[in-house]
């Protein structure tokens, strides 16, 4: 028979609250985001290095040789892998990525001359 005086009541120690569970999930998910951001940063760095090589090879490179047709094509291809973001949002992201790469390449070229 149960003795209600000795029975262990569920305490906040044994049963995490909905808020505490959500907090734990957020920490786990943020850990995944941090890992993906580190991977993204590495990819962005590698992309910028390759894009700088392209600038040095083009007859007109850097911002002056910007090729918007090529940019739209690569965005359309990327959109096939990122349906949630879609081409228009990806275009904004890639505009920043490409501009940052061109700026870094231009700075490097200027400091080398
Ligand atoms: O493909 C090129 O022609 C590049 O210069 C590379 C790149 C890019 O970073 O992807 C940069 C600038 C151009 O507007 C298009 C693409």
Coordinates of C-alpha atoms and ligand atoms in Angstrom, one line a residue:
X1 CA 0.0 0.0 0.0
X2 CA 1.2 3.5 -0.8
X3 CA 2.0 5.7 2.1
X4 CA 1.5 9.2 0.8
X5 CA 3.9 10.6 3.5
X6 CA 6.9 8.6 2.3
X7 CA 6.2 8.6 -1.4
X8 CA 8.7 10.8 -3.3
X9 CA 7.0 13.6 -5.0
X10 CA 8.3 14.6 -8.4
X11 CA 10.8 17.4 -7.7
X12 CA 12.3 19.9 -10.1
X13 CA 15.5 17.9 -9.6
X14 CA 14.2 14.7 -11.2
X15 CA 11.7 16.1 -13.7
X16 CA 13.1 19.1 -15.6
X17 CA 10.5 21.8 -16.2
X18 CA 9.4 22.5 -19.8
X19 CA 11.5 25.7 -19.6
X20 CA 14.6 23.8 -18.4
X21 CA 14.1 21.3 -21.2
X22 CA 13.8 24.1 -23.8
X23 CA 16.9 25.7 -22.4
X24 CA 18.8 22.5 -22.7
X25 CA 17.6 22.0 -26.3
X26 CA 18.7 25.6 -27.1
X27 CA 22.2 24.9 -25.8
X28 CA 22.4 21.8 -27.9
X29 CA 21.1 23.4 -31.0
X30 CA 23.4 26.4 -30.5
X31 CA 26.3 24.0 -30.3
X32 CA 25.3 22.7 -33.7
X33 CA 25.0 26.2 -35.1
X34 CA 28.5 27.1 -33.7
X35 CA 30.0 24.0 -35.4
X36 CA 28.3 24.8 -38.7
X37 CA 29.4 28.5 -38.4
X38 CA 33.0 27.3 -38.0
X39 CA 32.6 25.1 -41.1
X40 CA 31.0 28.0 -43.0
X41 CA 33.9 30.3 -42.0
X42 CA 36.4 27.8 -43.3
X43 CA 34.5 27.4 -46.6
X44 CA 34.2 31.2 -46.9
X45 CA 37.9 31.6 -46.4
X46 CA 38.7 29.0 -49.0
X47 CA 36.2 30.5 -51.4
X48 CA 37.8 33.9 -51.0
X49 CA 41.2 32.5 -51.7
X50 CA 40.0 30.9 -55.0
X51 CA 38.0 34.0 -56.0
X52 CA 41.2 36.1 -55.5
X53 CA 43.0 33.8 -57.9
X54 CA 40.3 34.3 -60.4
X55 CA 40.6 38.1 -60.1
X56 CA 44.4 38.0 -60.8
X57 CA 43.7 35.9 -64.0
X58 CA 40.8 38.0 -65.4
X59 CA 41.6 40.7 -68.0
X60 CA 39.5 43.0 -65.8
X61 CA 39.3 41.7 -62.3
X62 CA 38.1 42.9 -58.9
X63 CA 35.1 45.1 -58.6
X64 CA 35.6 46.5 -62.1
X65 CA 35.2 43.1 -63.6
X66 CA 32.2 42.0 -61.7
X67 CA 30.1 39.5 -63.7
X68 CA 26.5 39.7 -62.6
X69 CA 25.4 36.9 -65.0
X70 CA 27.9 34.5 -63.5
X71 CA 26.7 35.5 -60.0
X72 CA 23.0 34.9 -60.8
X73 CA 23.9 31.5 -62.3
X74 CA 25.7 30.4 -59.2
X75 CA 22.9 31.6 -57.0
X76 CA 20.3 29.7 -59.0
X77 CA 22.4 26.5 -58.7
X78 CA 22.8 27.1 -54.9
X79 CA 19.0 27.6 -54.6
X80 CA 18.5 24.0 -55.7
X81 CA 20.3 23.0 -52.4
X82 CA 18.6 25.6 -50.3
X83 CA 14.8 25.7 -51.0
X84 CA 14.0 27.2 -47.6
X85 CA 16.2 30.3 -48.4
X86 CA 15.4 30.5 -52.1
X87 CA 17.2 32.3 -54.9
X88 CA 16.4 35.9 -53.8
X89 CA 17.6 35.5 -50.2
X90 CA 20.6 33.6 -51.4
X91 CA 21.4 36.4 -53.9
X92 CA 21.6 38.8 -50.9
X93 CA 23.9 36.5 -49.0
X94 CA 26.1 35.8 -52.0
X95 CA 26.3 39.5 -52.9
X96 CA 27.9 40.0 -49.4
X97 CA 30.1 36.9 -49.8
X98 CA 31.4 37.9 -53.2
X99 CA 31.8 41.6 -52.3
X100 CA 33.8 40.6 -49.2
X101 CA 36.0 38.3 -51.3
X102 CA 36.6 41.0 -53.9
X103 CA 37.4 43.6 -51.1
X104 CA 39.9 41.2 -49.5
X105 CA 41.5 40.4 -52.9
X106 CA 41.7 44.1 -53.8
X107 CA 43.3 44.9 -50.4
X108 CA 45.8 42.2 -50.9
X109 CA 46.7 43.3 -54.4
X110 CA 47.1 46.9 -53.3
X111 CA 49.4 45.9 -50.4
X112 CA 51.5 43.7 -52.7
X113 CA 52.1 46.5 -55.2
Ligands
LIG1 O1 33.8 34.1 -61.7 C1 34.4 35.2 -61.7 O2 34.5 35.8 -62.8 C2 34.8 35.8 -60.5 O3 35.4 36.9 -60.5 C3 34.5 35.2 -59.2 C4 33.2 35.8 -58.6 C5 32.9 35.0 -57.3 O4 33.4 35.3 -56.2 O5 32.3 33.9 -57.4 C6 33.5 37.2 -58.2 C7 33.1 38.2 -58.9 C8 32.2 38.1 -60.1 O6 31.2 39.0 -60.2 C9 31.7 36.7 -60.2 C10 32.1 35.7 -59.5

